[in-house]
PDB file of C-alpha atoms in Angstrom:
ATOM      1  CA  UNK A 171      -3.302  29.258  -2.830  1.00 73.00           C
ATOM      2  CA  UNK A 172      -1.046  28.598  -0.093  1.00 81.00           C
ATOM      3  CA  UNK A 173       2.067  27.233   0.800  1.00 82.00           C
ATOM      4  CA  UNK A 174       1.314  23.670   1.212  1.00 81.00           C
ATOM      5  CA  UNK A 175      -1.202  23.582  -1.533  1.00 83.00           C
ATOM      6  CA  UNK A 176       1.631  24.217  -4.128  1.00 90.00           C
ATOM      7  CA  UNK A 177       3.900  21.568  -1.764  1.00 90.00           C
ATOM      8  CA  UNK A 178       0.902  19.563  -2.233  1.00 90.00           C
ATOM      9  CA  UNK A 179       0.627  20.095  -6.573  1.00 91.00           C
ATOM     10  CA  UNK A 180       4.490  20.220  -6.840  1.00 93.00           C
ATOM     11  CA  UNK A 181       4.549  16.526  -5.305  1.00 93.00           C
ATOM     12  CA  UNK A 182       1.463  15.622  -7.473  1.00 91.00           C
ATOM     13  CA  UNK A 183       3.189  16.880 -10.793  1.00 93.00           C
ATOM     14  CA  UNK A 184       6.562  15.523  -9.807  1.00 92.00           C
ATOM     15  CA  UNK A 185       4.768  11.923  -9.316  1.00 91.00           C
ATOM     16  CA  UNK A 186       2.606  12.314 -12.458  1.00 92.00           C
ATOM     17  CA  UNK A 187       5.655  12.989 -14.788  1.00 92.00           C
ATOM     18  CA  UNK A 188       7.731  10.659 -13.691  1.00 89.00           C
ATOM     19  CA  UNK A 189       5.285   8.336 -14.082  1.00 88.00           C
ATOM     20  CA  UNK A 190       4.380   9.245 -17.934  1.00 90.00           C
ATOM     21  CA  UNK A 191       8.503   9.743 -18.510  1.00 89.00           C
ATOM     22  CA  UNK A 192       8.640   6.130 -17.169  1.00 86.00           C
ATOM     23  CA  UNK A 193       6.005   4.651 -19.413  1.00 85.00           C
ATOM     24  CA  UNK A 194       7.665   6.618 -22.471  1.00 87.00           C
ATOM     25  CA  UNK A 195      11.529   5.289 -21.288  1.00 84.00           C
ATOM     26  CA  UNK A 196       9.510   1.550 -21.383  1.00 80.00           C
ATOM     27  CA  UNK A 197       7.811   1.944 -24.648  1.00 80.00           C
ATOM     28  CA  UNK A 198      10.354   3.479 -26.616  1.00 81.00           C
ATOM     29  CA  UNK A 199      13.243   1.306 -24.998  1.00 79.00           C
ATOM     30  CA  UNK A 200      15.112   4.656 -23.902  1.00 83.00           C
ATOM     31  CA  UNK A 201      16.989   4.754 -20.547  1.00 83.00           C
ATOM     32  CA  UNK A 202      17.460   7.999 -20.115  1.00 88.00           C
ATOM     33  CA  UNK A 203      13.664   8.762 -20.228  1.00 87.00           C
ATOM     34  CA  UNK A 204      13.340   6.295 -17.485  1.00 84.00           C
ATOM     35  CA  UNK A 205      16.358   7.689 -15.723  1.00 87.00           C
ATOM     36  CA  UNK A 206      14.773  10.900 -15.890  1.00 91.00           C
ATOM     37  CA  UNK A 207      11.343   9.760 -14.265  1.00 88.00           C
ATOM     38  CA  UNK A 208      13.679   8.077 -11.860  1.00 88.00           C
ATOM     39  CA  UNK A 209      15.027  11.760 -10.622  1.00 91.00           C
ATOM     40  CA  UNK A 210      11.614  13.230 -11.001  1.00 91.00           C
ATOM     41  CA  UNK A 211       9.573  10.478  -8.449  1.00 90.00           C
ATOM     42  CA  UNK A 212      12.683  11.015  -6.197  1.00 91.00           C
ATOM     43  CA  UNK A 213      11.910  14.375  -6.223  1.00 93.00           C
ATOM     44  CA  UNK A 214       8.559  14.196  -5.272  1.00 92.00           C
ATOM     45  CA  UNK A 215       8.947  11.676  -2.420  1.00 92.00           C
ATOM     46  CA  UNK A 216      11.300  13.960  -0.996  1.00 94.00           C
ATOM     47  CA  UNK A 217       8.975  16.702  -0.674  1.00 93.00           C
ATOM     48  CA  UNK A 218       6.308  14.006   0.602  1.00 93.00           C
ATOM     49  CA  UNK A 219       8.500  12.750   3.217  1.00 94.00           C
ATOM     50  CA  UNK A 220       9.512  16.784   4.570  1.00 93.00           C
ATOM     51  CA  UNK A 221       5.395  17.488   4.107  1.00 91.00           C
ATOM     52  CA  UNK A 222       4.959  14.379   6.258  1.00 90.00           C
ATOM     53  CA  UNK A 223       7.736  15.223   8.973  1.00 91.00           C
ATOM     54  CA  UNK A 224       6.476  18.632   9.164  1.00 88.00           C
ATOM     55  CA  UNK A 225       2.990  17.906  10.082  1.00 84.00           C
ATOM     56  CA  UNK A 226       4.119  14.630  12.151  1.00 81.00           C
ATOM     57  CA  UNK A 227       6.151  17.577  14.258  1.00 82.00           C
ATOM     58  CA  UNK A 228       3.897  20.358  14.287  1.00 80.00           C
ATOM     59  CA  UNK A 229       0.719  18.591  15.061  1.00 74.00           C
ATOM     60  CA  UNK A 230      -0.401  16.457  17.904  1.00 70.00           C
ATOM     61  CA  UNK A 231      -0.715  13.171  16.611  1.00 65.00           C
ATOM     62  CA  UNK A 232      -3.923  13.152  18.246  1.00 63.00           C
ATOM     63  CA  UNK A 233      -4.806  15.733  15.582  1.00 66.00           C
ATOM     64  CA  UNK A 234      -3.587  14.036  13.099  1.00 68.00           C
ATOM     65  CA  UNK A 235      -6.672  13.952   9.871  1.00 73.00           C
ATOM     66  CA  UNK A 236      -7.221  10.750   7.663  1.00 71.00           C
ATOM     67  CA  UNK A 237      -6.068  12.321   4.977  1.00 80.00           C
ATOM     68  CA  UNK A 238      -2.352  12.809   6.553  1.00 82.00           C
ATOM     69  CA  UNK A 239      -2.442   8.740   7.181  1.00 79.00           C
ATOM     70  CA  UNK A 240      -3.503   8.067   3.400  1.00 82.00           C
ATOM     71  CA  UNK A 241      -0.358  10.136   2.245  1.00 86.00           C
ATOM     72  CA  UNK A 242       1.484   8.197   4.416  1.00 86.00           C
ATOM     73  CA  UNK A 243       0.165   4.960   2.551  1.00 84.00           C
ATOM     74  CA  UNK A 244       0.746   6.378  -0.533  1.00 88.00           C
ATOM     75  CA  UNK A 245       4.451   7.418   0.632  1.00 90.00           C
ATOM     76  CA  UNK A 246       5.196   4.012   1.509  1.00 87.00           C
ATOM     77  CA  UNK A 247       4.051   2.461  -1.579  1.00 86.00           C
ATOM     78  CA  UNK A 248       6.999   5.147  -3.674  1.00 89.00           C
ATOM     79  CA  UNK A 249       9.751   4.372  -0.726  1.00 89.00           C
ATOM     80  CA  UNK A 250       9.392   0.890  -0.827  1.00 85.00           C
ATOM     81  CA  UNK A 251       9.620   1.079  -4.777  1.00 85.00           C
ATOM     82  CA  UNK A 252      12.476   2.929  -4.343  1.00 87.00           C
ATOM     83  CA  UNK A 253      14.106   0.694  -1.970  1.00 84.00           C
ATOM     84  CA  UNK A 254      13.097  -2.775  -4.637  1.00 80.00           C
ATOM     85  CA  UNK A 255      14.737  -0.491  -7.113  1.00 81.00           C
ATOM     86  CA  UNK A 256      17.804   0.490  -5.564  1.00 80.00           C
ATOM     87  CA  UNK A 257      18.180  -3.083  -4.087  1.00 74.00           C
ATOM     88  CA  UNK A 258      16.817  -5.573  -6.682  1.00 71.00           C
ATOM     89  CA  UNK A 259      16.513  -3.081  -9.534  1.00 73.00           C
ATOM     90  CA  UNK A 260      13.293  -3.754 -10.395  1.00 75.00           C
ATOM     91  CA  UNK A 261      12.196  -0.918 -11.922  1.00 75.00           C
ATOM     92  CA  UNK A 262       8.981  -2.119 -13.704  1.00 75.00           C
ATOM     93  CA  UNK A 263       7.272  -2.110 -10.340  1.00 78.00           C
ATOM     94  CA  UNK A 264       6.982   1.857 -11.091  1.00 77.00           C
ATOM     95  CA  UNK A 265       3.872   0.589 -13.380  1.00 74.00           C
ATOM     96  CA  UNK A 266       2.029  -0.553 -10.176  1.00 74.00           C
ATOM     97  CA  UNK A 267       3.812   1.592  -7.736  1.00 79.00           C
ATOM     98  CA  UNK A 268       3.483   5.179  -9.228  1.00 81.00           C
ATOM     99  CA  UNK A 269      -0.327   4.864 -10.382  1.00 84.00           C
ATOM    100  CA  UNK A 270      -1.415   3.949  -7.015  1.00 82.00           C
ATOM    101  CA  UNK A 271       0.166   5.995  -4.917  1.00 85.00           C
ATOM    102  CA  UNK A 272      -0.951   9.221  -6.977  1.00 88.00           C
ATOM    103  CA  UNK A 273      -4.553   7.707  -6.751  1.00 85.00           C
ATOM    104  CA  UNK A 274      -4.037   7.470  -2.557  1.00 83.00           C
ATOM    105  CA  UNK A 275      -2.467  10.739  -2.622  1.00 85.00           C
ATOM    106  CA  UNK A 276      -5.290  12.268  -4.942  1.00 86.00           C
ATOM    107  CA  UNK A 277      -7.916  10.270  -2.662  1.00 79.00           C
ATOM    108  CA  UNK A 278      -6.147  11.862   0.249  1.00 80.00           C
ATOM    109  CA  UNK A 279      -7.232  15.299  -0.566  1.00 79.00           C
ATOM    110  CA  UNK A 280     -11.644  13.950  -0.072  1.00 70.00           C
ATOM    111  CA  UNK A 281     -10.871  13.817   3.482  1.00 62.00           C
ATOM    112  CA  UNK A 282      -9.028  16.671   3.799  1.00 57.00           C
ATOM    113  CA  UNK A 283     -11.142  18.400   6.782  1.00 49.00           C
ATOM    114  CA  UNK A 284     -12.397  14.457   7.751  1.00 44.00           C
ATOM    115  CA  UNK A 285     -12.440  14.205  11.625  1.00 45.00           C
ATOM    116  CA  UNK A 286      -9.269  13.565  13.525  1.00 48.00           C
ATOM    117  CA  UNK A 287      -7.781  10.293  15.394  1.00 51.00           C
ATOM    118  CA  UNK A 288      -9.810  10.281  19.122  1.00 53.00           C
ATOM    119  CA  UNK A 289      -7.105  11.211  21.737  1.00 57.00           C
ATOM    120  CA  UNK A 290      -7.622   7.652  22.738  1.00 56.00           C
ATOM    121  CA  UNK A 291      -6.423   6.014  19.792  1.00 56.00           C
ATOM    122  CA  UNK A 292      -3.314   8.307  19.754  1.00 57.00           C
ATOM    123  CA  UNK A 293       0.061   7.136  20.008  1.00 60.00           C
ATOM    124  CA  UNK A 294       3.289   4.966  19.264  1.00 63.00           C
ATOM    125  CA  UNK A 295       1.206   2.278  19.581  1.00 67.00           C
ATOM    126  CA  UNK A 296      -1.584   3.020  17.314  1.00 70.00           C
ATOM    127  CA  UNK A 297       1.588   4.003  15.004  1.00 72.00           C
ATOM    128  CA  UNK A 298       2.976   0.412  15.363  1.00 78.00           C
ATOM    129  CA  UNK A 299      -0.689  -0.623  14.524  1.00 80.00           C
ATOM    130  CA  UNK A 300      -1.009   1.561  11.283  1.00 80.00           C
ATOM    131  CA  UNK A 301       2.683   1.355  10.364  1.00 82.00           C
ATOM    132  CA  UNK A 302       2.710  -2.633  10.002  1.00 87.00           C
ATOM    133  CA  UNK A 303      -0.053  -2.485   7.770  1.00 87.00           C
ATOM    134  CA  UNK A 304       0.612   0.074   5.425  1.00 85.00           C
ATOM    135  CA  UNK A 305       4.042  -1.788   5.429  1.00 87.00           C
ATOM    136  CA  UNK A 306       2.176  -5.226   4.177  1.00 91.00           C
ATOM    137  CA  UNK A 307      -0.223  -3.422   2.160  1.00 88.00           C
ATOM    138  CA  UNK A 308       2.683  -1.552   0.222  1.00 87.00           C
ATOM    139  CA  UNK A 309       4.521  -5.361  -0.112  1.00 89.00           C
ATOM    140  CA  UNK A 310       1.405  -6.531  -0.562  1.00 90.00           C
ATOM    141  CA  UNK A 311       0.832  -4.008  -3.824  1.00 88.00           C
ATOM    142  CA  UNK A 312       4.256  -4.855  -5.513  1.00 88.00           C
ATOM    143  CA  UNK A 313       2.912  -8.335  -5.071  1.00 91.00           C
ATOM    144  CA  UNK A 314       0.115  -7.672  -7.259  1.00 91.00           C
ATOM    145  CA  UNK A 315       1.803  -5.788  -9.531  1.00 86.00           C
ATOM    146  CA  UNK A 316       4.748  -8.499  -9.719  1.00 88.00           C
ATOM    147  CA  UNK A 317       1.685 -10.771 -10.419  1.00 91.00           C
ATOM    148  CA  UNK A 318      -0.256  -9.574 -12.938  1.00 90.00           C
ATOM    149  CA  UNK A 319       3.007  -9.075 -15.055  1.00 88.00           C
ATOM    150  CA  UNK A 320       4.227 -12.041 -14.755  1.00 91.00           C
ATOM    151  CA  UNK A 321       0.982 -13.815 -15.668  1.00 92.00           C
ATOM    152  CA  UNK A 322       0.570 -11.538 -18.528  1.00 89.00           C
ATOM    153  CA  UNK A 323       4.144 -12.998 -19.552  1.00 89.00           C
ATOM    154  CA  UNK A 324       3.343 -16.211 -19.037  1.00 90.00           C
ATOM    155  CA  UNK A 325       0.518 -16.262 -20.735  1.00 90.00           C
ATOM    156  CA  UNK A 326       2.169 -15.041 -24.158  1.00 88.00           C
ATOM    157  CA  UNK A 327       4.984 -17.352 -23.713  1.00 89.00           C
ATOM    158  CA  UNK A 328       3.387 -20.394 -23.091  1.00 88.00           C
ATOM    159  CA  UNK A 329       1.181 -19.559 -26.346  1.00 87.00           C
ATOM    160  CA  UNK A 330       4.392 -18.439 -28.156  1.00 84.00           C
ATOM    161  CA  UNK A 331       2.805 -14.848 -28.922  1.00 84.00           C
ATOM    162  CA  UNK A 332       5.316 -12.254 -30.550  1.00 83.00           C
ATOM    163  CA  UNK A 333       6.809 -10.395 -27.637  1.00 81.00           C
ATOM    164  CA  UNK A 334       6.847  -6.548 -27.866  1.00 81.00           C
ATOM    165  CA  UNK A 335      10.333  -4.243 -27.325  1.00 77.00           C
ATOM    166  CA  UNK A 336       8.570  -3.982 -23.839  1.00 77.00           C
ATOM    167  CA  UNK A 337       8.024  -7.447 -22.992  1.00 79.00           C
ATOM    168  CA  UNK A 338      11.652  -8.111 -23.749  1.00 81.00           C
ATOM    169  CA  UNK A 339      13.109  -5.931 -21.656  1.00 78.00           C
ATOM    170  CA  UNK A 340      10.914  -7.117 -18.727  1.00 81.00           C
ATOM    171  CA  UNK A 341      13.223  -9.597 -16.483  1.00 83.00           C
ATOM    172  CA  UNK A 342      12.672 -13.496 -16.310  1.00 85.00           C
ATOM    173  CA  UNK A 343       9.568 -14.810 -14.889  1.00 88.00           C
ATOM    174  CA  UNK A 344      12.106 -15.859 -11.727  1.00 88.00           C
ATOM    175  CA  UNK A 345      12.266 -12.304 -11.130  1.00 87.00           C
ATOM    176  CA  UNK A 346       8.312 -11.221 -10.695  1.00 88.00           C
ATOM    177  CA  UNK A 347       7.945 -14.568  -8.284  1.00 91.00           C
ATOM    178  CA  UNK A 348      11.121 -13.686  -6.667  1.00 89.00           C
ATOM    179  CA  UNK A 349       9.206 -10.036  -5.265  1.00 88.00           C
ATOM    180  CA  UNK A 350       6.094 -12.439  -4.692  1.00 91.00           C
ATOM    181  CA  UNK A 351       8.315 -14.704  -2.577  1.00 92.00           C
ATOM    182  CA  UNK A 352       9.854 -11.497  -0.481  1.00 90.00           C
ATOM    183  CA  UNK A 353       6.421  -9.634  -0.534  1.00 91.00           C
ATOM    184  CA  UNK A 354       4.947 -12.900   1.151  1.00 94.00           C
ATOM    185  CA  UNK A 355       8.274 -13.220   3.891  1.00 94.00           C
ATOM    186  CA  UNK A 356       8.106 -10.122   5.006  1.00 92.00           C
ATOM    187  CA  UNK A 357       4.741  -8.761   4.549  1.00 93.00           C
ATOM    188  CA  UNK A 358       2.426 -11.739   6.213  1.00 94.00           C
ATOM    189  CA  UNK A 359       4.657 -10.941   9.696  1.00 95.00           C
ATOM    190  CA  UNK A 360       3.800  -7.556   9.124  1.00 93.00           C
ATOM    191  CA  UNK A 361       0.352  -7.822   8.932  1.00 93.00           C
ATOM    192  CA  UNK A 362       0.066 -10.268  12.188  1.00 94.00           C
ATOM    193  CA  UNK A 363       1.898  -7.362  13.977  1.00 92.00           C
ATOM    194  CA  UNK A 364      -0.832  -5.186  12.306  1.00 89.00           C
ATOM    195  CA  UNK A 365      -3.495  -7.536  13.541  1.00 89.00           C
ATOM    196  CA  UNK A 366      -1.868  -8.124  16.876  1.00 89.00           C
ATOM    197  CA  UNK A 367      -1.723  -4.480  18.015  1.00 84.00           C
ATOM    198  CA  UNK A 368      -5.084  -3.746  16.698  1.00 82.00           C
ATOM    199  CA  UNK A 369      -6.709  -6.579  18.730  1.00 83.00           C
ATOM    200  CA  UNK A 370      -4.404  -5.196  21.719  1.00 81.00           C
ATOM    201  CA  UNK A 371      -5.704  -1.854  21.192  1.00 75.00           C
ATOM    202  CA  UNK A 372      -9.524  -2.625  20.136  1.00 76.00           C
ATOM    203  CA  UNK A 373      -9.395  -4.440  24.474  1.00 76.00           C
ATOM    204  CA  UNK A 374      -8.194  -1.110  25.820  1.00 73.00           C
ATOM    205  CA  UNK A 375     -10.361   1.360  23.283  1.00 69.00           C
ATOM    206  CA  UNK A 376     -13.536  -1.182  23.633  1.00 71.00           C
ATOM    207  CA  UNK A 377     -13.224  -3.317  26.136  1.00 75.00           C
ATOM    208  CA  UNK A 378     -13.325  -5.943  23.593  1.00 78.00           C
ATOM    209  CA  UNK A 379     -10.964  -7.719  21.220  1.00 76.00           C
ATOM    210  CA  UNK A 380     -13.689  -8.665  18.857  1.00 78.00           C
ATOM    211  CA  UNK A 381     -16.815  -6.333  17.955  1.00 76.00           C
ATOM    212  CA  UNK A 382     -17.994  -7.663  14.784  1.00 76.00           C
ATOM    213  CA  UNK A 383     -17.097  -4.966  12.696  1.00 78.00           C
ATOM    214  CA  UNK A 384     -17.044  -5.649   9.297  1.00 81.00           C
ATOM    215  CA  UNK A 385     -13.495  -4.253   9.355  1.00 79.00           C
ATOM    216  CA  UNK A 386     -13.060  -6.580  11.469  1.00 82.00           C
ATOM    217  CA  UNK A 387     -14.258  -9.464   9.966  1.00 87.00           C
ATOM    218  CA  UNK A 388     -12.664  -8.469   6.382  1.00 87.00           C
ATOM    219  CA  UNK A 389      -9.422  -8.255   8.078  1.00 88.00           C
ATOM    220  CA  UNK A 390      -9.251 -11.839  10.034  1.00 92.00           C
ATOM    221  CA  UNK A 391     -10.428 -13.684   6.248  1.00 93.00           C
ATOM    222  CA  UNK A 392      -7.510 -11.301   4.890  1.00 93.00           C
ATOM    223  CA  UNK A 393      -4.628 -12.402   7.372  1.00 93.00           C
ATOM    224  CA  UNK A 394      -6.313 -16.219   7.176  1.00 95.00           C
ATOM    225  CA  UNK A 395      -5.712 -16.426   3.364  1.00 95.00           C
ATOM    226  CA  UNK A 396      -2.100 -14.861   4.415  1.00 95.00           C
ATOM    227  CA  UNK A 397      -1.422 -17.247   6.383  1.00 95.00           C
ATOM    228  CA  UNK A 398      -2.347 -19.885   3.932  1.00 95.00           C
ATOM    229  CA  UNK A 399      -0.042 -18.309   1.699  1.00 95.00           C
ATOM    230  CA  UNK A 400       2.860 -17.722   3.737  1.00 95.00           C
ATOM    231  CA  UNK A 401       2.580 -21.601   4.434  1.00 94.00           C
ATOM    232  CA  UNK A 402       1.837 -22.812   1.408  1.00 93.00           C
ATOM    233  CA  UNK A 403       5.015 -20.670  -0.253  1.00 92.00           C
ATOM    234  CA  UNK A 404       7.459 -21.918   2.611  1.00 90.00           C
ATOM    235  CA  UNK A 405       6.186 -24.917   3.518  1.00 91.00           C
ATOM    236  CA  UNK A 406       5.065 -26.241   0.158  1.00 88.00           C
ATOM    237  CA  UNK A 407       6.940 -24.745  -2.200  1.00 85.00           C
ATOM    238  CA  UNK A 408       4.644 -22.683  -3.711  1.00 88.00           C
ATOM    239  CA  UNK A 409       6.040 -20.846  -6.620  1.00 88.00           C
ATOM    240  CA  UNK A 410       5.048 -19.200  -9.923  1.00 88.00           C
ATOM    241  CA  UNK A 411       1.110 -18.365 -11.163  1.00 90.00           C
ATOM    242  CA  UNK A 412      -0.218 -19.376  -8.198  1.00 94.00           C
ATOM    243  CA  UNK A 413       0.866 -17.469  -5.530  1.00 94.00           C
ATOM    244  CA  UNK A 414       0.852 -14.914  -8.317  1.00 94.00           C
ATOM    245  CA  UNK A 415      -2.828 -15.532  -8.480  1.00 95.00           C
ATOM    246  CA  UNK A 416      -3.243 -15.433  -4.583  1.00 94.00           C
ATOM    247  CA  UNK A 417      -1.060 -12.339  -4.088  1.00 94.00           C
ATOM    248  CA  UNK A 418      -3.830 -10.373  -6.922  1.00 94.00           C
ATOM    249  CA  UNK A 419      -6.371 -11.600  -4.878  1.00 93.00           C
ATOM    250  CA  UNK A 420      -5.334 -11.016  -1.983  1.00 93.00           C
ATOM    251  CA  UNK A 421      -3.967  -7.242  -2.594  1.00 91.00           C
ATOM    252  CA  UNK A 422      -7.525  -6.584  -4.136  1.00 91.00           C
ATOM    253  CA  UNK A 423      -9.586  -7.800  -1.149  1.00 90.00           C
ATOM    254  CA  UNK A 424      -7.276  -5.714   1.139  1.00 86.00           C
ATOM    255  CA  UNK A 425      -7.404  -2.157  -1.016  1.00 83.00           C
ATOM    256  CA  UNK A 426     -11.281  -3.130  -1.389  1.00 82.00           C
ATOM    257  CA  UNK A 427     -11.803  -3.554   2.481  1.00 79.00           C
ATOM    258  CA  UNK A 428      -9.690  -0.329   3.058  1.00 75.00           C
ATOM    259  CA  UNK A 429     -11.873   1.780   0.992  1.00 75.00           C
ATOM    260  CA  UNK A 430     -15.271   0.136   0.980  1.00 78.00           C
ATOM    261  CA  UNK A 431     -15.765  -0.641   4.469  1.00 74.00           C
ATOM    262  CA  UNK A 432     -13.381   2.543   6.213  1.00 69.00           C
ATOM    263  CA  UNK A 433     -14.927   5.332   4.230  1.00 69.00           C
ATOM    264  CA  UNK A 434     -18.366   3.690   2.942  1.00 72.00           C
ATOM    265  CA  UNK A 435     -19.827   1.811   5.622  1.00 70.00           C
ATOM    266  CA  UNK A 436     -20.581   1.694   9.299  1.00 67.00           C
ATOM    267  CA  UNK A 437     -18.103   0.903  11.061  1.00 66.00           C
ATOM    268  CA  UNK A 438     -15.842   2.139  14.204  1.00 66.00           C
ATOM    269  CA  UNK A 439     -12.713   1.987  11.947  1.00 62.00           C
ATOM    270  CA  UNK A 440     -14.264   4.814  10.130  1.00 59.00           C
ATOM    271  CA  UNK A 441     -12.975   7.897  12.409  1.00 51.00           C
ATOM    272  CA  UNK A 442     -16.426   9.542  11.938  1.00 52.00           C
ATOM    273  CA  UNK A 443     -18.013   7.107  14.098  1.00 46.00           C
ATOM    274  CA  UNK A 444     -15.746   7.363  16.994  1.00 46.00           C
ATOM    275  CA  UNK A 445     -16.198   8.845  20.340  1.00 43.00           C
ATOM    276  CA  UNK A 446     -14.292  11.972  21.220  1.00 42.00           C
ATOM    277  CA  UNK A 447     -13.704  12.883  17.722  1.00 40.00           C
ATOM    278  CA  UNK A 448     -15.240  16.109  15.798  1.00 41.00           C
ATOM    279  CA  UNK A 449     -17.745  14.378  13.776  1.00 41.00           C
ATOM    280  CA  UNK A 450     -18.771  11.665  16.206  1.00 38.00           C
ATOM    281  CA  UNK A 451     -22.033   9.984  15.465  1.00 36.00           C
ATOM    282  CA  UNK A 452     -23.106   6.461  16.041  1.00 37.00           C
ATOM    283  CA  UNK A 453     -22.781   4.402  19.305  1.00 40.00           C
ATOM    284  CA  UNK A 454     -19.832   2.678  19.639  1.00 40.00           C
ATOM    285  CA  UNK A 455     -19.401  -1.129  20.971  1.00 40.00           C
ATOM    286  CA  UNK A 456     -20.404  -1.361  24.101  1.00 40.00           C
ATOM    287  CA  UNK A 457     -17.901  -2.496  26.554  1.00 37.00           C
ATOM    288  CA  UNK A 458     -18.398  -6.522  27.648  1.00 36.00           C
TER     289      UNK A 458
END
């Protein structure tokens, strides 16, 4: 076992404890216990984020595998819980937060030897490009989670169902549409810039700013029902279960796209089928 493999387990154990201290602190109404998970998630992301400098300054980022960029999702989905949490204090988006990002950084480790990024697609730019989105994606997942709590909450209250300890100590239902609201302002502008400086880069890569990739395709219906919900929250005031319900929705067609489409189908978003990279294989789009 080497270095970074017990980096790699120490972050993993670190993420997974805090995680079961939190649910414990929740269920049995004790502070400390979620104090405790609080110091032992910190931990982790702090060895994430020195794992992540150290390869981000020791490797080309030309070299860079897929695996590095899904612990980088998985990264920002704990730092931006972090930052809700020191800012807002809304700590109960650890019950969303925590379980996916050990997932990602788990489902990091399948494409551990995957191919690298194509010296062409290397770069700040690319980084702009794949920093926006996992930016959205992470708003996008507190957004779910703030969702499907407060819907859950909803529900019981409206049919005047006994509350457990839990449910009482979860803040008012202004709260969960209040990280909705943010997730929404902040994250749809993210995701255009996402959009943006992939179409930018698919005309210099390709040749072409559309190639019918399913990716693609996934991604325009994506930032279209975005965009509907950006307006319809701003514009229409919008508030409550259903952006809730769009926000779930949304999150879930995203994650689904990410994972379906980039690692189980064709496509050029899938670094396998690139040119220039180690495990090159199918054509790509032909320059128009």
């Amino acid at each position: 076992m080497t270095l970074f493999d017990l980096v790699y387990f120490a972050i993993l154990l670190l993420y997974v404890l805090g995680t079961i201290f939190f649910l414990a602190g929740a269920f049995s109404r004790q502070v400390a216990l979620k104090r405790l998970a609080g110091y032992l998630a910190a931990g982790g992301l702090l060895l994430h984020t020195l794992i992540l400098i150290h390869f981000l300054a020791a490797t080309e980022i030309s070299t860079l595998t897929v695996s590095y960029y899904i612990k980088l999702f998985s990264w920002c989905l704990v730092a931006l819980f972090f930052i809700l949490w020191w800012r807002l204090k809304l700590e109960f988006l650890a019950l969303i937060a925590s379980p996916i990002a050990i997932l990602l950084f788990i489902f990091s480790f399948t494409h551990q030897t995957a191919a690298k990024m194509p010296p062409d697609l290397a770069g700040p730019f690319f980084g702009l490009h794949i920093g926006s989105l996992f930016g959205s994606m992470a708003l996008l997942a507190m957004a779910f989670a703030a969702g499907l709590i407060f819907i859950r909450l909803e529900k019981k209250i409206k049919a005047k169902a006994k509350l457990s300890d839990m449910d009482r100590d979860m803040p008012a239902l202004s709260t969960f549409d209040r990280v909705n609201y943010w997730a929404v302002l902040i994250g749809f502008p993210l995701y255009t810039v996402g959009m943006l400086t992939g179409f930018v880069f698919a005309k210099f890569a390709w040749g072409s700013v559309l190639t019918g990739d399913p990716k693609e395709i996934v991604s325009i219906i994506v930032w279209l029902l975005f965009a509907l919900l950006f307006h319809n929250r701003l514009a229409r005031g919008w508030w409550g279960r259903r952006p809730a319900v769009w926000a779930i929705g949304l999150f879930s067609l995203a994650i689904g796209s990410m994972i379906i489409i980039n690692f189980f189908m064709p496509t050029h978003h899938s670094f396998q089928n690139r040119p220039g990279i180690e495990q090159s294989v199918p054509t790509p789009p032909t320059n128009k």
